PDB file of C-alpha atoms in Angstrom:
ATOM      1  CA  MET A   9      88.565  92.530 111.798  1.00 46.00           C
ATOM      2  CA  THR A  10      92.317  92.104 111.088  1.00 57.00           C
ATOM      3  CA  CYS A  11      93.253  92.072 114.868  1.00 58.00           C
ATOM      4  CA  TRP A  12      90.521  89.367 115.721  1.00 52.00           C
ATOM      5  CA  THR A  13      91.672  87.250 112.676  1.00 63.00           C
ATOM      6  CA  MET A  14      95.356  87.361 114.008  1.00 59.00           C
ATOM      7  CA  ARG A  15      94.239  86.526 117.326  1.00 60.00           C
ATOM      8  CA  VAL A  16      92.417  83.443 116.248  1.00 57.00           C
ATOM      9  CA  HIS A  17      95.480  82.140 114.196  1.00 60.00           C
ATOM     10  CA  LEU A  18      97.876  82.876 117.208  1.00 65.00           C
ATOM     11  CA  THR A  19      95.860  81.509 119.976  1.00 64.00           C
ATOM     12  CA  ARG A  20      96.972  78.261 121.509  1.00 60.00           C
ATOM     13  CA  GLN A  21      95.428  76.104 124.315  1.00 52.00           C
ATOM     14  CA  ASP A  22      96.941  75.394 127.614  1.00 51.00           C
ATOM     15  CA  THR A  23      98.139  71.868 128.275  1.00 48.00           C
ATOM     16  CA  ASN A  24      99.143  69.804 131.474  1.00 45.00           C
ATOM     17  CA  MET A  25     102.860  70.248 130.455  1.00 44.00           C
ATOM     18  CA  ARG A  26     103.080  74.013 129.679  1.00 51.00           C
ATOM     19  CA  ARG A  27     101.320  77.332 129.622  1.00 56.00           C
ATOM     20  CA  ALA A  28     100.073  78.570 126.346  1.00 69.00           C
ATOM     21  CA  ILE A  29     101.890  81.681 125.102  1.00 75.00           C
ATOM     22  CA  SER A  30      99.183  84.467 124.485  1.00 82.00           C
ATOM     23  CA  PRO A  31      98.858  85.956 120.953  1.00 84.00           C
ATOM     24  CA  VAL A  32     100.293  89.278 122.183  1.00 87.00           C
ATOM     25  CA  GLU A  33     103.522  87.307 123.533  1.00 89.00           C
ATOM     26  CA  ARG A  34     103.860  85.631 120.261  1.00 89.00           C
ATOM     27  CA  LEU A  35     103.435  88.914 118.256  1.00 90.00           C
ATOM     28  CA  SER A  36     106.021  90.574 120.608  1.00 90.00           C
ATOM     29  CA  ILE A  37     108.689  87.749 120.119  1.00 91.00           C
ATOM     30  CA  THR A  38     108.200  87.922 116.424  1.00 93.00           C
ATOM     31  CA  LEU A  39     108.596  91.652 116.156  1.00 92.00           C
ATOM     32  CA  ARG A  40     111.576  91.717 118.427  1.00 92.00           C
ATOM     33  CA  TYR A  41     113.238  89.053 116.389  1.00 91.00           C
ATOM     34  CA  LEU A  42     112.558  90.902 113.124  1.00 94.00           C
ATOM     35  CA  ALA A  43     113.416  94.328 114.322  1.00 93.00           C
ATOM     36  CA  THR A  44     116.521  93.281 116.172  1.00 91.00           C
ATOM     37  CA  GLY A  45     118.044  90.400 114.334  1.00 88.00           C
ATOM     38  CA  MET A  46     118.564  88.729 117.722  1.00 87.00           C
ATOM     39  CA  SER A  47     119.475  84.984 117.684  1.00 85.00           C
ATOM     40  CA  PHE A  48     117.151  82.361 118.942  1.00 83.00           C
ATOM     41  CA  SER A  49     119.302  81.990 122.017  1.00 84.00           C
ATOM     42  CA  SER A  50     118.972  85.793 122.927  1.00 86.00           C
ATOM     43  CA  VAL A  51     115.180  85.605 122.435  1.00 83.00           C
ATOM     44  CA  HIS A  52     115.047  82.472 124.552  1.00 79.00           C
ATOM     45  CA  PHE A  53     116.671  84.100 127.574  1.00 81.00           C
ATOM     46  CA  LYS A  54     114.664  87.466 126.952  1.00 82.00           C
ATOM     47  CA  TYR A  55     111.174  85.653 127.033  1.00 79.00           C
ATOM     48  CA  LEU A  56     112.191  82.423 128.942  1.00 78.00           C
ATOM     49  CA  CYS A  57     110.944  80.171 126.161  1.00 82.00           C
ATOM     50  CA  GLY A  58     112.747  77.161 124.790  1.00 82.00           C
ATOM     51  CA  LYS A  59     114.845  77.814 121.612  1.00 82.00           C
ATOM     52  CA  SER A  60     112.509  75.245 119.479  1.00 86.00           C
ATOM     53  CA  THR A  61     109.372  77.069 121.052  1.00 87.00           C
ATOM     54  CA  VAL A  62     110.931  80.457 119.873  1.00 88.00           C
ATOM     55  CA  HIS A  63     111.457  78.914 116.307  1.00 89.00           C
ATOM     56  CA  GLY A  64     108.073  77.614 116.140  1.00 91.00           C
ATOM     57  CA  ILE A  65     106.369  80.750 117.435  1.00 91.00           C
ATOM     58  CA  ILE A  66     108.356  82.916 114.762  1.00 92.00           C
ATOM     59  CA  LYS A  67     107.445  80.560 112.004  1.00 93.00           C
ATOM     60  CA  GLN A  68     103.820  80.298 112.715  1.00 93.00           C
ATOM     61  CA  THR A  69     103.416  84.069 113.598  1.00 94.00           C
ATOM     62  CA  CYS A  70     105.298  84.991 110.241  1.00 95.00           C
ATOM     63  CA  ALA A  71     102.866  82.726 108.368  1.00 94.00           C
ATOM     64  CA  ALA A  72      99.749  84.335 110.076  1.00 93.00           C
ATOM     65  CA  ILE A  73     100.842  87.697 109.491  1.00 94.00           C
ATOM     66  CA  TRP A  74     101.461  86.997 105.809  1.00 95.00           C
ATOM     67  CA  MET A  75      98.145  85.235 105.302  1.00 93.00           C
ATOM     68  CA  VAL A  76      96.080  88.025 107.191  1.00 93.00           C
ATOM     69  CA  LEU A  77      97.864  91.067 105.542  1.00 94.00           C
ATOM     70  CA  LYS A  78      98.475  89.811 102.096  1.00 94.00           C
ATOM     71  CA  GLU A  79      95.295  90.765 100.576  1.00 92.00           C
ATOM     72  CA  ARG A  80      94.826  94.007 102.368  1.00 92.00           C
ATOM     73  CA  VAL A  81      98.544  95.686 101.469  1.00 94.00           C
ATOM     74  CA  MET A  82      99.490  93.579  98.502  1.00 95.00           C
ATOM     75  CA  PRO A  83      96.360  92.614  96.449  1.00 94.00           C
ATOM     76  CA  GLU A  84      95.970  91.354  92.904  1.00 93.00           C
ATOM     77  CA  HIS A  85      96.189  94.485  90.764  1.00 94.00           C
ATOM     78  CA  THR A  86      93.306  95.572  88.386  1.00 94.00           C
ATOM     79  CA  GLU A  87      93.774  97.804  85.398  1.00 94.00           C
ATOM     80  CA  SER A  88      92.687 100.791  87.353  1.00 95.00           C
ATOM     81  CA  MET A  89      95.088 100.074  90.158  1.00 95.00           C
ATOM     82  CA  TRP A  90      98.012  99.778  87.533  1.00 96.00           C
ATOM     83  CA  LEU A  91      96.977 103.204  86.124  1.00 96.00           C
ATOM     84  CA  SER A  92      97.243 104.546  89.686  1.00 95.00           C
ATOM     85  CA  LYS A  93     100.759 103.143  89.912  1.00 95.00           C
ATOM     86  CA  ALA A  94     101.719 104.776  86.539  1.00 96.00           C
ATOM     87  CA  ALA A  95     100.400 108.212  87.779  1.00 95.00           C
ATOM     88  CA  GLY A  96     102.385 107.989  90.974  1.00 95.00           C
ATOM     89  CA  PHE A  97     105.808 107.241  88.857  1.00 96.00           C
ATOM     90  CA  LEU A  98     104.922 110.022  86.386  1.00 94.00           C
ATOM     91  CA  ASP A  99     104.457 112.616  89.217  1.00 94.00           C
ATOM     92  CA  LYS A 100     107.412 111.600  91.417  1.00 93.00           C
ATOM     93  CA  THR A 101     109.941 110.305  88.931  1.00 93.00           C
ATOM     94  CA  ASN A 102     108.962 111.851  85.512  1.00 93.00           C
ATOM     95  CA  PHE A 103     108.797 108.627  83.802  1.00 95.00           C
ATOM     96  CA  PRO A 104     105.577 108.019  81.861  1.00 95.00           C
ATOM     97  CA  ASN A 105     103.814 104.613  81.451  1.00 95.00           C
ATOM     98  CA  CYS A 106     105.836 103.085  84.183  1.00 96.00           C
ATOM     99  CA  LEU A 107     104.062 100.616  86.554  1.00 96.00           C
ATOM    100  CA  GLY A 108     106.786  99.604  88.824  1.00 96.00           C
ATOM    101  CA  ALA A 109     110.603  99.071  89.438  1.00 96.00           C
ATOM    102  CA  LEU A 110     112.103  95.563  89.372  1.00 96.00           C
ATOM    103  CA  ASP A 111     115.093  94.226  91.315  1.00 96.00           C
ATOM    104  CA  GLY A 112     116.338  91.255  93.469  1.00 95.00           C
ATOM    105  CA  LYS A 113     117.756  91.420  97.083  1.00 96.00           C
ATOM    106  CA  HIS A 114     120.013  88.546  98.331  1.00 96.00           C
ATOM    107  CA  ILE A 115     118.851  87.494 101.775  1.00 96.00           C
ATOM    108  CA  GLN A 116     121.599  86.132 103.671  1.00 95.00           C
ATOM    109  CA  LEU A 117     121.454  82.573 105.131  1.00 94.00           C
ATOM    110  CA  HIS A 118     123.727  79.996 106.818  1.00 93.00           C
ATOM    111  CA  LYS A 119     124.334  77.270 104.303  1.00 92.00           C
ATOM    112  CA  PRO A 120     121.236  75.172 103.930  1.00 91.00           C
ATOM    113  CA  PRO A 121     122.144  71.392 104.208  1.00 90.00           C
ATOM    114  CA  PHE A 122     122.684  69.322 101.148  1.00 88.00           C
ATOM    115  CA  SER A 123     122.299  72.498  99.050  1.00 89.00           C
ATOM    116  CA  GLY A 124     125.592  72.276  97.249  1.00 90.00           C
ATOM    117  CA  THR A 125     126.487  75.667  95.698  1.00 92.00           C
ATOM    118  CA  ARG A 126     122.877  76.389  94.585  1.00 93.00           C
ATOM    119  CA  PHE A 127     122.537  79.204  97.219  1.00 94.00           C
ATOM    120  CA  TYR A 128     126.139  80.511  96.944  1.00 94.00           C
ATOM    121  CA  ASN A 129     125.900  83.817  95.043  1.00 93.00           C
ATOM    122  CA  PHE A 130     128.414  85.998  93.227  1.00 91.00           C
ATOM    123  CA  LYS A 131     128.952  88.053  96.384  1.00 91.00           C
ATOM    124  CA  LYS A 132     130.509  85.172  98.123  1.00 92.00           C
ATOM    125  CA  PHE A 133     127.895  84.142 100.632  1.00 94.00           C
ATOM    126  CA  PHE A 134     124.797  81.778 100.777  1.00 95.00           C
ATOM    127  CA  SER A 135     121.366  83.673 100.106  1.00 95.00           C
ATOM    128  CA  THR A 136     118.019  83.303  98.836  1.00 95.00           C
ATOM    129  CA  VAL A 137     116.620  85.939  96.645  1.00 96.00           C
ATOM    130  CA  LEU A 138     113.766  88.432  97.129  1.00 96.00           C
ATOM    131  CA  LEU A 139     112.526  89.436  93.696  1.00 96.00           C
ATOM    132  CA  ALA A 140     110.374  92.457  94.003  1.00 96.00           C
ATOM    133  CA  LEU A 141     108.271  94.970  92.125  1.00 97.00           C
ATOM    134  CA  VAL A 142     108.057  98.260  93.982  1.00 97.00           C
ATOM    135  CA  ASP A 143     105.749 101.297  93.467  1.00 95.00           C
ATOM    136  CA  SER A 144     106.623 104.980  93.551  1.00 94.00           C
ATOM    137  CA  ASN A 145     105.512 105.065  97.337  1.00 94.00           C
ATOM    138  CA  PHE A 146     108.263 102.390  98.106  1.00 95.00           C
ATOM    139  CA  CYS A 147     105.586  99.625  98.731  1.00 96.00           C
ATOM    140  CA  PHE A 148     105.940  96.202  97.391  1.00 97.00           C
ATOM    141  CA  THR A 149     103.520  95.516  94.684  1.00 96.00           C
ATOM    142  CA  VAL A 150     104.662  91.843  93.980  1.00 96.00           C
ATOM    143  CA  ILE A 151     107.313  89.888  95.617  1.00 96.00           C
ATOM    144  CA  GLU A 152     108.575  86.320  94.887  1.00 95.00           C
ATOM    145  CA  VAL A 153     110.847  84.698  97.658  1.00 95.00           C
ATOM    146  CA  GLY A 154     112.831  81.384  97.613  1.00 91.00           C
ATOM    147  CA  GLY A 155     114.990  81.536  94.572  1.00 92.00           C
ATOM    148  CA  TYR A 156     118.536  80.229  94.635  1.00 94.00           C
ATOM    149  CA  GLY A 157     121.267  82.733  95.306  1.00 94.00           C
ATOM    150  CA  SER A 158     123.315  81.483  92.333  1.00 94.00           C
ATOM    151  CA  SER A 159     120.712  82.332  89.985  1.00 92.00           C
ATOM    152  CA  SER A 160     120.354  85.529  87.846  1.00 90.00           C
ATOM    153  CA  ASP A 161     117.652  88.164  88.513  1.00 91.00           C
ATOM    154  CA  SER A 162     116.419  87.608  84.666  1.00 90.00           C
ATOM    155  CA  ASN A 163     116.268  83.704  85.252  1.00 92.00           C
ATOM    156  CA  LEU A 164     114.377  84.209  88.622  1.00 93.00           C
ATOM    157  CA  LEU A 165     111.913  86.603  86.838  1.00 93.00           C
ATOM    158  CA  GLN A 166     111.188  84.119  84.094  1.00 91.00           C
ATOM    159  CA  GLN A 167     110.678  81.397  86.575  1.00 91.00           C
ATOM    160  CA  SER A 168     108.435  83.260  88.815  1.00 92.00           C
ATOM    161  CA  ALA A 169     104.664  83.528  88.571  1.00 93.00           C
ATOM    162  CA  PHE A 170     104.843  87.150  87.970  1.00 94.00           C
ATOM    163  CA  GLY A 171     107.133  86.455  84.961  1.00 93.00           C
ATOM    164  CA  ARG A 172     104.833  83.753  83.524  1.00 93.00           C
ATOM    165  CA  ARG A 173     101.797  85.966  83.841  1.00 93.00           C
ATOM    166  CA  LEU A 174     103.748  88.816  82.203  1.00 92.00           C
ATOM    167  CA  HIS A 175     104.796  86.805  79.372  1.00 89.00           C
ATOM    168  CA  GLU A 176     100.995  85.195  79.059  1.00 90.00           C
ATOM    169  CA  GLY A 177      99.554  88.732  79.206  1.00 89.00           C
ATOM    170  CA  SER A 178      97.329  88.091  82.145  1.00 92.00           C
ATOM    171  CA  LEU A 179      98.491  90.678  84.611  1.00 93.00           C
ATOM    172  CA  HIS A 180      95.513  93.175  83.499  1.00 93.00           C
ATOM    173  CA  ILE A 181      98.250  95.810  82.301  1.00 95.00           C
ATOM    174  CA  PRO A 182      96.480  98.902  80.713  1.00 94.00           C
ATOM    175  CA  PRO A 183      96.530  99.002  76.905  1.00 94.00           C
ATOM    176  CA  SER A 184      99.329 101.068  75.271  1.00 94.00           C
ATOM    177  CA  ILE A 185      98.651 104.748  74.991  1.00 94.00           C
ATOM    178  CA  ALA A 186     100.658 107.679  73.709  1.00 94.00           C
ATOM    179  CA  LEU A 187     103.193 109.519  76.009  1.00 93.00           C
ATOM    180  CA  PRO A 188     102.049 112.720  77.689  1.00 91.00           C
ATOM    181  CA  GLY A 189     102.019 115.647  75.293  1.00 90.00           C
ATOM    182  CA  THR A 190     102.058 113.316  72.109  1.00 90.00           C
ATOM    183  CA  VAL A 191      99.286 111.714  69.976  1.00 88.00           C
ATOM    184  CA  GLU A 192     101.313 108.844  68.705  1.00 86.00           C
ATOM    185  CA  PRO A 193     102.987 106.290  68.658  1.00 89.00           C
ATOM    186  CA  ALA A 194     100.914 104.314  71.258  1.00 92.00           C
ATOM    187  CA  MET A 195     103.559 103.087  73.952  1.00 94.00           C
ATOM    188  CA  PRO A 196     103.252  99.985  76.054  1.00 94.00           C
ATOM    189  CA  TYR A 197     103.201 100.396  79.872  1.00 96.00           C
ATOM    190  CA  VAL A 198     106.525  99.160  81.106  1.00 96.00           C
ATOM    191  CA  PHE A 199     108.423  97.846  84.238  1.00 97.00           C
ATOM    192  CA  VAL A 200     112.031  99.393  84.760  1.00 96.00           C
ATOM    193  CA  GLY A 201     114.907  97.228  85.891  1.00 94.00           C
ATOM    194  CA  ASP A 202     118.826  97.266  85.899  1.00 93.00           C
ATOM    195  CA  GLU A 203     121.063  95.452  83.383  1.00 92.00           C
ATOM    196  CA  ALA A 204     120.461  92.055  84.945  1.00 90.00           C
ATOM    197  CA  PHE A 205     117.062  91.930  83.352  1.00 93.00           C
ATOM    198  CA  ALA A 206     116.209  90.930  79.648  1.00 91.00           C
ATOM    199  CA  LEU A 207     114.860  93.727  77.368  1.00 92.00           C
ATOM    200  CA  SER A 208     111.349  93.224  76.339  1.00 91.00           C
ATOM    201  CA  PRO A 209     108.501  95.509  75.186  1.00 91.00           C
ATOM    202  CA  ASN A 210     107.164  95.651  78.961  1.00 93.00           C
ATOM    203  CA  ILE A 211     110.486  95.562  80.559  1.00 94.00           C
ATOM    204  CA  MET A 212     112.893  98.577  80.186  1.00 95.00           C
ATOM    205  CA  ARG A 213     116.625  98.317  80.866  1.00 94.00           C
ATOM    206  CA  PRO A 214     119.532 100.779  80.443  1.00 94.00           C
ATOM    207  CA  TYR A 215     121.538 100.878  77.282  1.00 94.00           C
ATOM    208  CA  PRO A 216     124.829  99.204  77.521  1.00 91.00           C
ATOM    209  CA  GLN A 217     127.594 101.567  78.861  1.00 86.00           C
ATOM    210  CA  ARG A 218     129.463 101.588  75.433  1.00 84.00           C
ATOM    211  CA  ASN A 219     129.659 104.386  73.059  1.00 85.00           C
ATOM    212  CA  LEU A 220     126.697 106.096  74.472  1.00 89.00           C
ATOM    213  CA  THR A 221     124.950 109.049  72.627  1.00 92.00           C
ATOM    214  CA  LEU A 222     123.438 112.059  74.313  1.00 93.00           C
ATOM    215  CA  VAL A 223     119.935 110.439  73.904  1.00 94.00           C
ATOM    216  CA  LYS A 224     121.094 107.217  75.305  1.00 93.00           C
ATOM    217  CA  ARG A 225     122.707 108.890  78.383  1.00 93.00           C
ATOM    218  CA  VAL A 226     119.549 110.999  78.962  1.00 94.00           C
ATOM    219  CA  PHE A 227     117.325 107.701  78.767  1.00 95.00           C
ATOM    220  CA  ASN A 228     119.668 105.981  81.286  1.00 94.00           C
ATOM    221  CA  TYR A 229     119.570 108.760  83.685  1.00 94.00           C
ATOM    222  CA  ARG A 230     115.827 108.933  83.481  1.00 95.00           C
ATOM    223  CA  LEU A 231     115.359 105.183  83.961  1.00 95.00           C
ATOM    224  CA  SER A 232     117.696 105.186  86.817  1.00 94.00           C
ATOM    225  CA  ARG A 233     115.498 108.033  88.529  1.00 93.00           C
ATOM    226  CA  ALA A 234     112.713 105.711  88.392  1.00 94.00           C
ATOM    227  CA  ARG A 235     114.385 102.393  89.139  1.00 94.00           C
ATOM    228  CA  ARG A 236     115.953 103.801  92.252  1.00 94.00           C
ATOM    229  CA  VAL A 237     112.694 103.454  94.102  1.00 95.00           C
ATOM    230  CA  VAL A 238     113.294  99.763  94.428  1.00 96.00           C
ATOM    231  CA  GLU A 239     116.800 100.279  95.986  1.00 95.00           C
ATOM    232  CA  CYS A 240     115.223 102.778  98.424  1.00 95.00           C
ATOM    233  CA  ALA A 241     112.441 100.122  99.353  1.00 96.00           C
ATOM    234  CA  PHE A 242     115.147  97.577 100.124  1.00 96.00           C
ATOM    235  CA  GLY A 243     116.909 100.022 102.127  1.00 95.00           C
ATOM    236  CA  ILE A 244     113.976 101.044 104.053  1.00 95.00           C
ATOM    237  CA  LEU A 245     113.161  97.256 104.793  1.00 96.00           C
ATOM    238  CA  ALA A 246     116.608  96.375 105.995  1.00 95.00           C
ATOM    239  CA  SER A 247     116.624  99.549 108.104  1.00 94.00           C
ATOM    240  CA  LYS A 248     113.272  98.713 109.866  1.00 93.00           C
ATOM    241  CA  TRP A 249     113.856  94.949 110.169  1.00 95.00           C
ATOM    242  CA  ARG A 250     117.463  94.425 111.115  1.00 94.00           C
ATOM    243  CA  ILE A 251     117.080  90.654 110.640  1.00 95.00           C
ATOM    244  CA  PHE A 252     118.355  91.412 107.080  1.00 95.00           C
ATOM    245  CA  HIS A 253     121.592  92.401 108.403  1.00 94.00           C
ATOM    246  CA  THR A 254     122.506  89.082 109.657  1.00 91.00           C
ATOM    247  CA  ALA A 255     122.617  85.539 108.148  1.00 93.00           C
ATOM    248  CA  MET A 256     119.429  83.780 109.092  1.00 92.00           C
ATOM    249  CA  HIS A 257     120.059  80.529 110.832  1.00 91.00           C
ATOM    250  CA  VAL A 258     116.771  78.889 109.666  1.00 92.00           C
ATOM    251  CA  SER A 259     115.446  76.629 106.834  1.00 92.00           C
ATOM    252  CA  VAL A 260     114.835  78.076 103.394  1.00 94.00           C
ATOM    253  CA  ASP A 261     111.072  77.648 103.836  1.00 94.00           C
ATOM    254  CA  THR A 262     111.316  79.502 107.244  1.00 94.00           C
ATOM    255  CA  ALA A 263     113.377  82.366 105.614  1.00 95.00           C
ATOM    256  CA  GLU A 264     110.685  82.673 102.952  1.00 96.00           C
ATOM    257  CA  LEU A 265     108.013  83.169 105.521  1.00 96.00           C
ATOM    258  CA  ILE A 266     110.100  85.791 107.490  1.00 96.00           C
ATOM    259  CA  VAL A 267     110.741  87.659 104.318  1.00 97.00           C
ATOM    260  CA  LYS A 268     107.204  87.651 103.296  1.00 96.00           C
ATOM    261  CA  CYS A 269     106.124  88.835 106.731  1.00 96.00           C
ATOM    262  CA  ALA A 270     108.573  91.506 106.921  1.00 96.00           C
ATOM    263  CA  CYS A 271     107.580  92.817 103.435  1.00 96.00           C
ATOM    264  CA  VAL A 272     103.644  92.974 104.248  1.00 97.00           C
ATOM    265  CA  LEU A 273     104.565  94.744 107.627  1.00 96.00           C
ATOM    266  CA  HIS A 274     106.669  97.241 105.505  1.00 96.00           C
ATOM    267  CA  ASN A 275     103.696  97.994 103.235  1.00 96.00           C
ATOM    268  CA  LEU A 276     101.370  98.263 106.274  1.00 94.00           C
ATOM    269  CA  ILE A 277     103.637 100.925 107.825  1.00 93.00           C
ATOM    270  CA  ARG A 278     104.261 102.755 104.614  1.00 92.00           C
ATOM    271  CA  LEU A 279     100.371 102.848 103.843  1.00 89.00           C
ATOM    272  CA  GLN A 280      99.728 104.140 107.266  1.00 85.00           C
ATOM    273  CA  ASP A 281     102.415 106.760 107.050  1.00 76.00           C
ATOM    274  CA  GLU A 282     100.886 107.742 103.779  1.00 68.00           C
ATOM    275  CA  ARG A 283      97.447 108.271 105.440  1.00 59.00           C
ATOM    276  CA  ILE A 284      98.838 110.300 108.291  1.00 50.00           C
ATOM    277  CA  GLU A 285     100.575 112.558 105.860  1.00 49.00           C
ATOM    278  CA  SER A 286      97.364 112.925 103.914  1.00 48.00           C
ATOM    279  CA  ASP A 287      95.316 113.589 106.895  1.00 47.00           C
ATOM    280  CA  MET A 288      97.965 116.364 108.002  1.00 39.00           C
ATOM    281  CA  LEU A 289      97.653 118.037 104.415  1.00 39.00           C
ATOM    282  CA  THR A 290      93.895 117.973 104.145  1.00 43.00           C
ATOM    283  CA  ASN A 291      93.362 118.190 108.012  1.00 45.00           C
ATOM    284  CA  PRO A 292     110.784  77.489  95.779  1.00 47.00           C
ATOM    285  CA  PHE A 293     110.752  77.771  92.099  1.00 40.00           C
ATOM    286  CA  PRO A 294     110.302  75.130  89.517  1.00 44.00           C
ATOM    287  CA  ALA A 295     113.076  74.112  87.297  1.00 42.00           C
ATOM    288  CA  LEU A 296     114.051  76.660  84.534  1.00 39.00           C
ATOM    289  CA  GLN A 297     112.008  76.137  81.289  1.00 45.00           C
ATOM    290  CA  HIS A 298     112.850  77.934  78.066  1.00 41.00           C
ATOM    291  CA  GLN A 299     110.326  80.432  77.209  1.00 46.00           C
ATOM    292  CA  PRO A 300     110.134  82.353  73.971  1.00 45.00           C
ATOM    293  CA  TYR A 301     111.306  86.016  73.960  1.00 47.00           C
ATOM    294  CA  HIS A 302     109.577  88.915  72.596  1.00 53.00           C
ATOM    295  CA  SER A 303     111.095  90.514  69.465  1.00 64.00           C
ATOM    296  CA  ALA A 304     114.341  92.055  70.207  1.00 78.00           C
ATOM    297  CA  ARG A 305     113.811  94.549  67.482  1.00 80.00           C
ATOM    298  CA  GLN A 306     110.351  95.453  68.925  1.00 83.00           C
ATOM    299  CA  SER A 307     111.845  95.961  72.341  1.00 87.00           C
ATOM    300  CA  MET A 308     114.551  98.144  71.317  1.00 88.00           C
ATOM    301  CA  MET A 309     112.146 100.233  69.274  1.00 89.00           C
ATOM    302  CA  VAL A 310     110.150 100.797  72.387  1.00 89.00           C
ATOM    303  CA  ARG A 311     113.284 101.841  74.357  1.00 89.00           C
ATOM    304  CA  ASP A 312     114.348 104.187  71.537  1.00 89.00           C
ATOM    305  CA  GLN A 313     111.053 105.802  71.442  1.00 89.00           C
ATOM    306  CA  PHE A 314     111.281 106.372  75.022  1.00 89.00           C
ATOM    307  CA  ALA A 315     114.784 107.620  74.720  1.00 89.00           C
ATOM    308  CA  ALA A 316     113.554 110.039  72.064  1.00 90.00           C
ATOM    309  CA  TYR A 317     110.681 111.211  73.994  1.00 88.00           C
ATOM    310  CA  PHE A 318     112.918 112.091  76.835  1.00 89.00           C
ATOM    311  CA  LEU A 319     114.763 114.733  74.718  1.00 88.00           C
ATOM    312  CA  SER A 320     111.732 116.289  73.018  1.00 87.00           C
ATOM    313  CA  PRO A 321     109.916 119.252  74.492  1.00 88.00           C
ATOM    314  CA  GLU A 322     107.138 117.353  75.749  1.00 87.00           C
ATOM    315  CA  GLY A 323     109.224 114.694  77.655  1.00 87.00           C
ATOM    316  CA  SER A 324     112.297 116.537  78.770  1.00 88.00           C
ATOM    317  CA  VAL A 325     112.949 117.783  82.271  1.00 88.00           C
ATOM    318  CA  PRO A 326     115.141 120.972  82.958  1.00 87.00           C
ATOM    319  CA  TRP A 327     117.949 119.514  84.874  1.00 86.00           C
ATOM    320  CA  GLN A 328     118.623 116.219  82.782  1.00 87.00           C
ATOM    321  CA  LEU A 329     121.519 117.451  80.649  1.00 84.00           C
ATOM    322  CA  GLU A 330     123.456 118.476  83.698  1.00 83.00           C
ATOM    323  CA  SER A 331     123.074 115.171  85.338  1.00 83.00           C
ATOM    324  CA  VAL A 332     124.276 112.904  82.459  1.00 77.00           C
TER     325      VAL A 332
END
């Protein structure tokens, strides 16, 4: 069904002026561009198509791939799906009540026209930002693309649809539950991120690197073990699709489609690899608006309770004191 739907979206009719490029050729051109990072000129010589034709093919094919695959590999999450994500994090990273790891990746661009310094980031190049939530299998759960490179990850999260739904409580996050091996207190399910994100009851960030006690050092170590999955996912994405190793010479809208397409293809490959392993074993954002923050005291209490749990007999792991 997916192949047939893709063919429908990519089929074009012959005209008196040109031969229609087949869906297979369109897909081949797009995948070659994503996988190698070739310029439009190189693709033009490789496939004997005009540069503007190549640009149009890549843009249309990326849009079709995103539209066809999004609901299959990046669906809207229900409470039971979130619980499955939490079980994966507990099993693979020893972090309980964790639903995902958050981070932003700068996607390098040539300077968009008339953009001033909005896309100029602290790394000294022009970029748009991929803000991603990743699960323990290195799959993208939620992505937001198109933010200004000059914006911080925290601001981008606040402006994003995911951030607004998190603030409104409409993400179907499971209710609070006691950590494994304990009976109280009930702890919320959380997302983990780095220092760029603001602390809240549902977003855990490390303690500041000043005057850290043993409890705080252990917490930072345990959080980093859970958070590194998003860094690994970005590394896998860039290794598979080398378009991310070069500056994209396209509009911001086209870059957004390219990134979305690469992310759903990344998920498709990860899920297919997971099935194979299982078989073998078994046989643009709106203007920033102020939103009220959660109580800082409540957020710090949640983090402190996680930190205390990681040093308790129920929550500790044997190697943690050697790693901090």
